[in-house]
Amino acid sequence: MEEEKTPKISVWNLPDVPKGKLPAHLELQRTRVICTPDAATNTENIRYSGAYASMGVDNSLRLGHFRDNFRVEVVRLTEDDMEFDMIGIDASLANAFRRILLAELPTMAIEKVLIANNTSVIQDEVLAHRLGLIPLKVDPRMFEYMSENDVPNEKNTIVFKLHSCCERGSSRIKVLSNELQWLPRGSELTVSTEKPAVDPTSRPRTYTSFNCSQDSLPEFSNNPIGPKHDDIIIAKLGPGQEIELEAHAVKGMGKTHAKWSPVATSWYRMLPEVVLLQEIEGEIAEELVKKCPVKVFDIEDIGKGRKRATVARPRSCTLCRECIRPDGKEKEKEQRIYWDKYVALRRVKDHFIFTIESTGALPPEMLFTEAVKILEDKCERVITELS
């Protein structure tokens, strides 16, 4: 029996390439990252603006397209956490927003520690470092930056006092952050001088120069300054050990030191997209549900005793690829299931799930607003320089 031959088509008779619209497989390649069982073979982003020029499709980043399609959807908002979706944005802008949150939003943190007495086992520099990492519950917008030539005053410095002692014969005690006492009138430690004061009735010189008490200011009268959390362990003291110090907090940014970063972490990930390439029913459906460690799939009853697999929680997908990896060698070759024929894992290139975890100085929604303002200022400076 002769084999049926495929008719040959002349190159001059090929159909025209569609203009202004990509075929489905190219559109998928342009807007998605296709995940394979082997992470090393994932499809990469095609960023070249003229990649599809022959088809009349502009692949560049266009301001009009961004303005019409960009949106933010808040998914979860608590006192310290915020999860939201940034849709219609490029990864470079999403990463710029993340870096602004980490490094360019100011907060207040302990910078200078004056230790009067420390007989604990913790060295002075380690103790000062631990104090600097304690998040303070205070709005940094109420304070000014302090330069090297500035004098510490009520507008640029917050002063705390810590004095804890473990009596002899008692058991070990913990020194917690709630023992940091706010000094609204400024430093109480006097500066030692070689020359005695001319006027014995004059006020002794301290390490700050406050013109008024901070608790008299309206923004702090009903909202005293202190650590965000009261149960942070600063040190442990044994019998006879003592810590007495004064800590000065100033305004700074995370790019100078991590203690000034307003977020515990800020991160994003592309929206996972889980697609069933065909109907999965019966035992295979139940096996697919068991394969996923985060319960992305579920079983749906379609009547007459039939059950099929469905994608119930796609946002929970961590792209671990367990659902597309073929069965192991414990099964016979004929019985192995190659799951990538049933399930496709993708990531949406312009849809980012963003998470902000605040340290407590400012609520996460306020951090978001301040970061947007900084990003807007950066964009305006770039436009001004280009024009």
Short mmCIF file of C-alpha atoms in Angstrom, two decimals:
data_model
loop_
_atom_site.label_atom_id
_atom_site.label_comp_id
_atom_site.label_asym_id
_atom_site.label_seq_id
_atom_site.Cartn_x
_atom_site.Cartn_y
_atom_site.Cartn_z
CA MET A 1 0.00 0.00 0.00
CA GLU A 2 1.46 3.31 -1.04
CA GLU A 3 1.93 5.98 1.62
CA GLU A 4 -0.14 9.09 1.25
CA LYS A 5 2.12 11.98 0.30
CA THR A 6 1.70 15.45 1.73
CA PRO A 7 1.03 17.93 -1.07
CA LYS A 8 3.79 20.43 -1.64
CA ILE A 9 2.99 24.13 -1.43
CA SER A 10 5.03 26.70 -3.25
CA VAL A 11 6.69 29.38 -1.16
CA TRP A 12 4.82 31.94 -3.23
CA ASN A 13 1.49 30.46 -2.16
CA LEU A 14 2.11 30.56 1.62
CA PRO A 15 -0.50 32.52 3.61
CA ASP A 16 0.39 36.04 4.62
CA VAL A 17 1.72 36.71 8.11
CA PRO A 18 -1.06 38.37 10.13
CA LYS A 19 -0.35 42.02 10.78
CA GLY A 20 -0.95 43.67 14.14
CA LYS A 21 -1.71 40.43 15.96
CA LEU A 22 0.51 37.57 17.05
CA PRO A 23 -0.38 33.90 16.70
CA ALA A 24 -1.47 32.26 19.93
CA HIS A 25 1.85 30.51 20.59
CA LEU A 26 3.87 33.71 20.08
CA GLU A 27 1.49 35.78 22.20
CA LEU A 28 1.89 33.20 24.95
CA GLN A 29 5.66 33.43 24.62
CA ARG A 30 5.54 37.23 24.80
CA THR A 31 3.30 37.52 27.87
CA ARG A 32 4.19 34.41 29.88
CA VAL A 33 7.18 32.57 31.31
CA ILE A 34 6.65 28.89 30.57
CA CYS A 35 7.85 26.59 33.36
CA THR A 36 9.19 23.16 32.45
CA PRO A 37 10.02 20.17 34.67
CA ASP A 38 13.67 21.26 34.40
CA ALA A 39 14.05 24.84 35.68
CA ALA A 40 17.08 25.39 33.44
CA THR A 41 14.92 25.17 30.28
CA ASN A 42 12.32 27.80 31.18
CA THR A 43 11.51 30.24 28.42
CA GLU A 44 13.19 33.60 28.86
CA ASN A 45 11.65 37.03 28.51
CA ILE A 46 11.80 38.54 25.02
CA ARG A 47 12.57 42.20 25.72
CA TYR A 48 13.77 43.39 22.29
CA SER A 49 11.31 46.04 21.11
CA GLY A 50 11.53 44.94 17.46
CA ALA A 51 11.16 41.21 18.08
CA TYR A 52 7.77 41.11 16.34
CA ALA A 53 8.14 44.10 14.03
CA SER A 54 7.64 41.95 10.91
CA MET A 55 4.13 41.16 12.21
CA GLY A 56 3.30 44.77 12.99
CA VAL A 57 3.47 44.29 16.76
CA ASP A 58 5.43 46.78 18.90
CA ASN A 59 7.10 45.00 21.82
CA SER A 60 8.47 48.17 23.44
CA LEU A 61 7.34 49.71 26.72
CA ARG A 62 4.82 52.40 25.77
CA LEU A 63 3.65 55.08 28.18
CA GLY A 64 0.10 55.07 26.83
CA HIS A 65 -0.23 51.31 27.22
CA PHE A 66 1.16 51.51 30.76
CA ARG A 67 -1.20 54.35 31.71
CA ASP A 68 -4.28 52.50 30.41
CA ASN A 69 -3.49 49.07 31.86
CA PHE A 70 -1.62 49.65 35.12
CA ARG A 71 -3.60 49.12 38.32
CA VAL A 72 -3.08 48.14 41.93
CA GLU A 73 -5.41 45.74 43.77
CA VAL A 74 -5.07 45.32 47.54
CA VAL A 75 -5.54 41.69 48.58
CA ARG A 76 -4.70 41.80 52.31
CA LEU A 77 -4.06 44.65 54.74
CA THR A 78 -3.22 44.31 58.44
CA GLU A 79 -1.45 46.49 60.98
CA ASP A 80 2.02 45.44 59.81
CA ASP A 81 1.49 43.50 56.54
CA MET A 82 0.13 44.37 53.13
CA GLU A 83 -0.31 42.18 50.07
CA PHE A 84 -1.35 43.73 46.77
CA ASP A 85 -1.17 43.04 43.05
CA MET A 86 0.67 45.35 40.66
CA ILE A 87 -0.79 44.67 37.22
CA GLY A 88 0.46 45.97 33.90
CA ILE A 89 3.96 46.91 35.06
CA ASP A 90 7.44 45.87 33.95
CA ALA A 91 9.72 43.92 36.27
CA SER A 92 12.26 46.77 36.28
CA LEU A 93 9.72 49.20 37.77
CA ALA A 94 8.49 46.63 40.27
CA ASN A 95 12.06 46.05 41.43
CA ALA A 96 12.70 49.81 41.64
CA PHE A 97 9.65 50.11 43.90
CA ARG A 98 10.96 47.28 46.10
CA ARG A 99 14.41 48.88 46.41
CA ILE A 100 12.86 52.23 47.37
CA LEU A 101 10.97 50.52 50.19
CA LEU A 102 14.15 48.85 51.44
CA ALA A 103 16.65 51.68 51.13
CA GLU A 104 15.13 55.11 50.53
CA LEU A 105 12.30 55.56 53.03
CA PRO A 106 13.53 57.26 56.24
CA THR A 107 12.94 55.99 59.77
CA MET A 108 14.27 56.70 63.25
CA ALA A 109 16.83 54.32 64.76
CA ILE A 110 19.31 54.41 67.64
CA GLU A 111 22.64 55.65 66.30
CA LYS A 112 24.64 56.79 69.34
CA VAL A 113 24.87 54.91 72.65
CA LEU A 114 26.50 56.51 75.69
CA ILE A 115 27.36 53.72 78.12
CA ALA A 116 27.84 54.77 81.73
CA ASN A 117 28.19 51.24 83.09
CA ASN A 118 28.14 47.78 81.53
CA THR A 119 29.24 44.78 83.57
CA SER A 120 27.26 42.24 81.54
CA VAL A 121 28.88 39.62 79.31
CA ILE A 122 27.84 41.55 76.18
CA GLN A 123 30.52 43.87 74.80
CA ASP A 124 29.67 47.56 74.47
CA GLU A 125 29.72 47.55 70.65
CA VAL A 126 27.48 44.44 70.46
CA LEU A 127 25.05 46.01 72.92
CA ALA A 128 24.93 49.21 70.86
CA HIS A 129 24.31 47.17 67.70
CA ARG A 130 21.39 45.33 69.31
CA LEU A 131 19.86 48.60 70.46
CA GLY A 132 20.12 50.03 66.95
CA LEU A 133 18.04 47.18 65.51
CA ILE A 134 15.08 47.75 67.84
CA PRO A 135 12.24 49.27 65.74
CA LEU A 136 10.86 52.50 67.18
CA LYS A 137 7.20 53.47 66.98
CA VAL A 138 7.50 57.05 65.79
CA ASP A 139 6.67 58.91 62.60
CA PRO A 140 10.02 59.95 61.01
CA ARG A 141 8.30 62.73 59.07
CA MET A 142 8.08 64.68 62.35
CA PHE A 143 11.88 64.90 62.58
CA GLU A 144 14.72 66.42 60.59
CA TYR A 145 17.94 64.84 59.38
CA MET A 146 21.00 65.55 61.53
CA SER A 147 24.34 66.27 59.88
CA GLU A 148 27.77 66.14 61.48
CA ASN A 149 27.67 69.87 62.21
CA ASP A 150 24.19 69.92 63.76
CA VAL A 151 23.58 70.03 67.49
CA PRO A 152 21.24 67.31 68.84
CA ASN A 153 17.92 69.01 69.60
CA GLU A 154 14.23 68.19 69.95
CA LYS A 155 13.74 68.29 66.16
CA ASN A 156 16.39 65.74 65.16
CA THR A 157 17.07 63.47 68.15
CA ILE A 158 15.14 61.09 70.40
CA VAL A 159 16.78 60.15 73.72
CA PHE A 160 16.18 56.94 75.67
CA LYS A 161 17.54 55.82 79.03
CA LEU A 162 18.18 52.24 80.12
CA HIS A 163 19.18 51.25 83.64
CA SER A 164 18.83 47.63 84.72
CA CYS A 165 20.53 45.81 87.59
CA CYS A 166 20.46 42.22 88.80
CA GLU A 167 20.78 42.06 92.56
CA ARG A 168 23.31 39.72 94.12
CA GLY A 169 21.83 36.46 95.26
CA SER A 170 18.96 36.61 92.78
CA SER A 171 18.51 34.60 89.58
CA ARG A 172 19.39 35.81 86.10
CA ILE A 173 17.09 38.41 84.58
CA LYS A 174 16.25 39.53 81.05
CA VAL A 175 16.62 43.13 79.95
CA LEU A 176 13.71 43.81 77.60
CA SER A 177 12.98 46.65 75.21
CA ASN A 178 10.14 47.93 77.41
CA GLU A 179 12.81 49.13 79.88
CA LEU A 180 13.92 51.79 77.39
CA GLN A 181 12.60 54.99 78.97
CA TRP A 182 11.90 57.96 76.70
CA LEU A 183 13.49 61.23 77.87
CA PRO A 184 11.42 63.98 76.22
CA ARG A 185 13.60 66.71 77.75
CA GLY A 186 16.78 65.29 76.24
CA SER A 187 19.97 63.85 77.65
CA GLU A 188 20.52 63.55 81.39
CA LEU A 189 24.20 62.60 81.20
CA THR A 190 26.50 65.53 81.86
CA VAL A 191 29.52 66.22 79.69
CA SER A 192 32.72 65.96 81.69
CA THR A 193 34.92 69.07 81.35
CA GLU A 194 38.36 69.87 82.68
CA LYS A 195 37.37 73.41 83.66
CA PRO A 196 34.73 73.83 86.41
CA ALA A 197 31.67 75.92 85.65
CA VAL A 198 32.05 79.64 86.37
CA ASP A 199 28.46 79.94 87.56
CA PRO A 200 27.64 77.16 90.03
CA THR A 201 23.90 77.81 89.58
CA SER A 202 24.01 77.24 85.80
CA ARG A 203 22.52 74.11 84.31
CA PRO A 204 25.13 71.39 83.67
CA ARG A 205 25.97 70.77 80.04
CA THR A 206 24.51 67.55 78.55
CA TYR A 207 24.87 65.73 75.24
CA THR A 208 21.76 67.38 73.75
CA SER A 209 20.41 70.91 73.52
CA PHE A 210 16.63 70.76 73.77
CA ASN A 211 14.74 74.06 73.74
CA CYS A 212 11.48 72.42 74.81
CA SER A 213 10.18 69.09 75.96
CA GLN A 214 9.10 66.75 73.16
CA ASP A 215 6.00 65.63 75.05
CA SER A 216 4.74 69.22 74.93
CA LEU A 217 4.52 69.02 71.15
CA PRO A 218 0.99 68.16 69.91
CA GLU A 219 2.12 65.18 67.80
CA PHE A 220 3.66 63.44 70.84
CA SER A 221 1.45 64.60 73.70
CA ASN A 222 -1.01 61.71 73.28
CA ASN A 223 1.33 59.33 71.48
CA PRO A 224 4.51 58.73 73.52
CA ILE A 225 7.61 57.49 71.71
CA GLY A 226 8.92 54.02 72.43
CA PRO A 227 9.88 50.65 70.95
CA LYS A 228 7.33 49.00 68.68
CA HIS A 229 7.59 45.72 70.59
CA ASP A 230 8.07 45.50 74.36
CA ASP A 231 9.38 41.94 74.52
CA ILE A 232 12.64 42.21 72.56
CA ILE A 233 15.53 40.79 74.62
CA ILE A 234 18.42 43.26 74.79
CA ALA A 235 20.63 41.36 77.22
CA LYS A 236 20.65 38.90 80.12
CA LEU A 237 22.15 39.88 83.45
CA GLY A 238 23.59 37.61 86.10
CA PRO A 239 23.79 38.38 89.84
CA GLY A 240 25.69 41.62 90.46
CA GLN A 241 25.68 42.71 86.80
CA GLU A 242 24.36 46.08 85.66
CA ILE A 243 23.70 48.09 82.50
CA GLU A 244 23.28 51.86 82.52
CA LEU A 245 23.26 53.79 79.27
CA GLU A 246 21.68 56.50 77.19
CA ALA A 247 20.66 55.92 73.56
CA HIS A 248 20.16 58.65 70.95
CA ALA A 249 17.99 57.92 67.90
CA VAL A 250 18.27 59.95 64.68
CA LYS A 251 16.70 59.93 61.23
CA GLY A 252 18.29 57.89 58.45
CA MET A 253 17.77 55.62 55.43
CA GLY A 254 18.25 51.94 54.82
CA LYS A 255 20.93 52.55 52.17
CA THR A 256 23.13 53.89 54.99
CA HIS A 257 22.44 51.02 57.40
CA ALA A 258 19.83 48.27 57.55
CA LYS A 259 18.60 49.48 60.96
CA TRP A 260 16.94 52.42 59.16
CA SER A 261 15.03 50.20 56.76
CA PRO A 262 11.28 50.65 57.42
CA VAL A 263 10.38 47.13 56.27
CA ALA A 264 11.29 43.78 57.73
CA THR A 265 11.11 42.56 54.13
CA SER A 266 9.58 43.63 50.85
CA TRP A 267 9.32 41.15 48.00
CA TYR A 268 7.33 40.24 44.93
CA ARG A 269 6.70 37.30 42.64
CA MET A 270 5.02 36.88 39.28
CA LEU A 271 1.44 35.68 39.36
CA PRO A 272 1.47 31.90 38.83
CA GLU A 273 -0.86 30.53 36.16
CA VAL A 274 -1.84 26.86 36.36
CA VAL A 275 -3.60 25.49 33.28
CA LEU A 276 -5.07 22.03 32.76
CA LEU A 277 -4.33 21.04 29.17
CA GLN A 278 -7.02 18.36 29.15
CA GLU A 279 -9.75 16.90 31.32
CA ILE A 280 -8.26 14.87 34.20
CA GLU A 281 -10.70 12.44 35.74
CA GLY A 282 -10.78 9.44 38.01
CA GLU A 283 -7.70 8.09 39.74
CA ILE A 284 -5.35 10.37 37.79
CA ALA A 285 -7.23 13.40 39.16
CA GLU A 286 -6.89 12.16 42.73
CA GLU A 287 -3.20 11.46 42.17
CA LEU A 288 -2.69 15.01 40.84
CA VAL A 289 -4.33 16.50 43.93
CA LYS A 290 -1.96 14.50 46.17
CA LYS A 291 1.12 15.59 44.21
CA CYS A 292 0.71 19.30 45.02
CA PRO A 293 2.17 20.18 48.48
CA VAL A 294 0.23 23.50 48.74
CA LYS A 295 -3.17 22.13 47.65
CA VAL A 296 -3.57 24.11 44.42
CA PHE A 297 -5.82 21.44 42.89
CA ASP A 298 -9.15 20.15 44.08
CA ILE A 299 -11.66 17.47 43.09
CA GLU A 300 -14.98 18.47 41.48
CA ASP A 301 -17.97 16.15 41.31
CA ILE A 302 -19.47 16.33 37.79
CA GLY A 303 -22.26 13.82 38.42
CA LYS A 304 -22.90 10.17 37.69
CA GLY A 305 -20.01 9.16 39.94
CA ARG A 306 -17.45 11.03 37.84
CA LYS A 307 -14.85 13.32 39.38
CA ARG A 308 -12.37 15.63 37.75
CA ALA A 309 -9.46 17.79 38.84
CA THR A 310 -9.81 21.58 38.94
CA VAL A 311 -7.44 24.46 39.70
CA ALA A 312 -8.87 25.82 42.96
CA ARG A 313 -6.09 28.00 44.42
CA PRO A 314 -3.67 29.16 41.70
CA ARG A 315 -2.23 32.03 43.82
CA SER A 316 -0.94 29.49 46.31
CA CYS A 317 1.29 27.87 43.67
CA THR A 318 4.99 28.16 44.51
CA LEU A 319 6.12 26.75 41.13
CA CYS A 320 7.78 23.79 42.80
CA ARG A 321 7.04 21.82 39.58
CA GLU A 322 5.89 18.72 41.45
CA CYS A 323 2.71 18.64 39.35
CA ILE A 324 4.59 18.52 36.01
CA ARG A 325 7.47 16.22 36.92
CA PRO A 326 7.12 12.69 35.50
CA ASP A 327 6.62 9.79 37.85
CA GLY A 328 9.73 8.29 39.37
CA LYS A 329 11.51 5.05 38.56
CA GLU A 330 9.52 3.17 41.18
CA LYS A 331 6.82 2.71 38.52
CA GLU A 332 7.14 0.66 35.39
CA LYS A 333 7.88 2.64 32.26
CA GLU A 334 4.49 1.82 30.78
CA GLN A 335 2.71 3.02 33.94
CA ARG A 336 4.56 6.30 34.33
CA ILE A 337 2.55 9.47 33.82
CA TYR A 338 4.21 12.42 32.11
CA TRP A 339 2.32 15.18 33.85
CA ASP A 340 3.51 18.02 31.59
CA LYS A 341 1.01 16.67 29.04
CA TYR A 342 -1.80 17.34 31.50
CA VAL A 343 -0.68 20.49 33.37
CA ALA A 344 1.07 23.67 32.24
CA LEU A 345 2.78 26.06 34.67
CA ARG A 346 3.27 29.67 33.63
CA ARG A 347 4.05 33.05 35.16
CA VAL A 348 2.36 36.25 34.01
CA LYS A 349 5.15 38.68 33.10
CA ASP A 350 3.32 41.91 33.95
CA HIS A 351 1.40 40.79 37.05
CA PHE A 352 3.30 40.89 40.36
CA ILE A 353 2.14 39.79 43.80
CA PHE A 354 3.79 42.29 46.15
CA THR A 355 4.18 41.91 49.92
CA ILE A 356 5.25 44.60 52.40
CA GLU A 357 6.07 43.74 56.02
CA SER A 358 6.51 46.91 58.08
CA THR A 359 8.76 47.06 61.13
CA GLY A 360 6.09 49.15 62.83
CA ALA A 361 7.25 52.76 62.52
CA LEU A 362 4.71 53.43 59.77
CA PRO A 363 1.75 51.32 58.64
CA PRO A 364 2.32 49.45 55.35
CA GLU A 365 -0.22 51.50 53.39
CA MET A 366 1.67 54.68 54.35
CA LEU A 367 4.98 53.10 53.29
CA PHE A 368 3.37 52.30 49.95
CA THR A 369 2.22 55.91 49.50
CA GLU A 370 5.63 57.37 50.42
CA ALA A 371 7.43 54.95 48.08
CA VAL A 372 5.14 55.98 45.21
CA LYS A 373 6.00 59.64 45.84
CA ILE A 374 9.73 58.91 45.71
CA LEU A 375 9.36 56.86 42.52
CA GLU A 376 7.32 59.68 40.98
CA ASP A 377 10.05 62.20 41.86
CA LYS A 378 12.69 59.96 40.27
CA CYS A 379 10.66 59.67 37.06
CA GLU A 380 10.15 63.44 36.90
CA ARG A 381 13.90 64.02 37.28
CA VAL A 382 14.64 61.59 34.47
CA ILE A 383 12.09 63.31 32.20
CA THR A 384 13.57 66.71 33.03
CA GLU A 385 17.10 65.55 32.24
CA LEU A 386 16.03 63.97 28.95
CA SER A 387 14.14 67.10 27.87
#
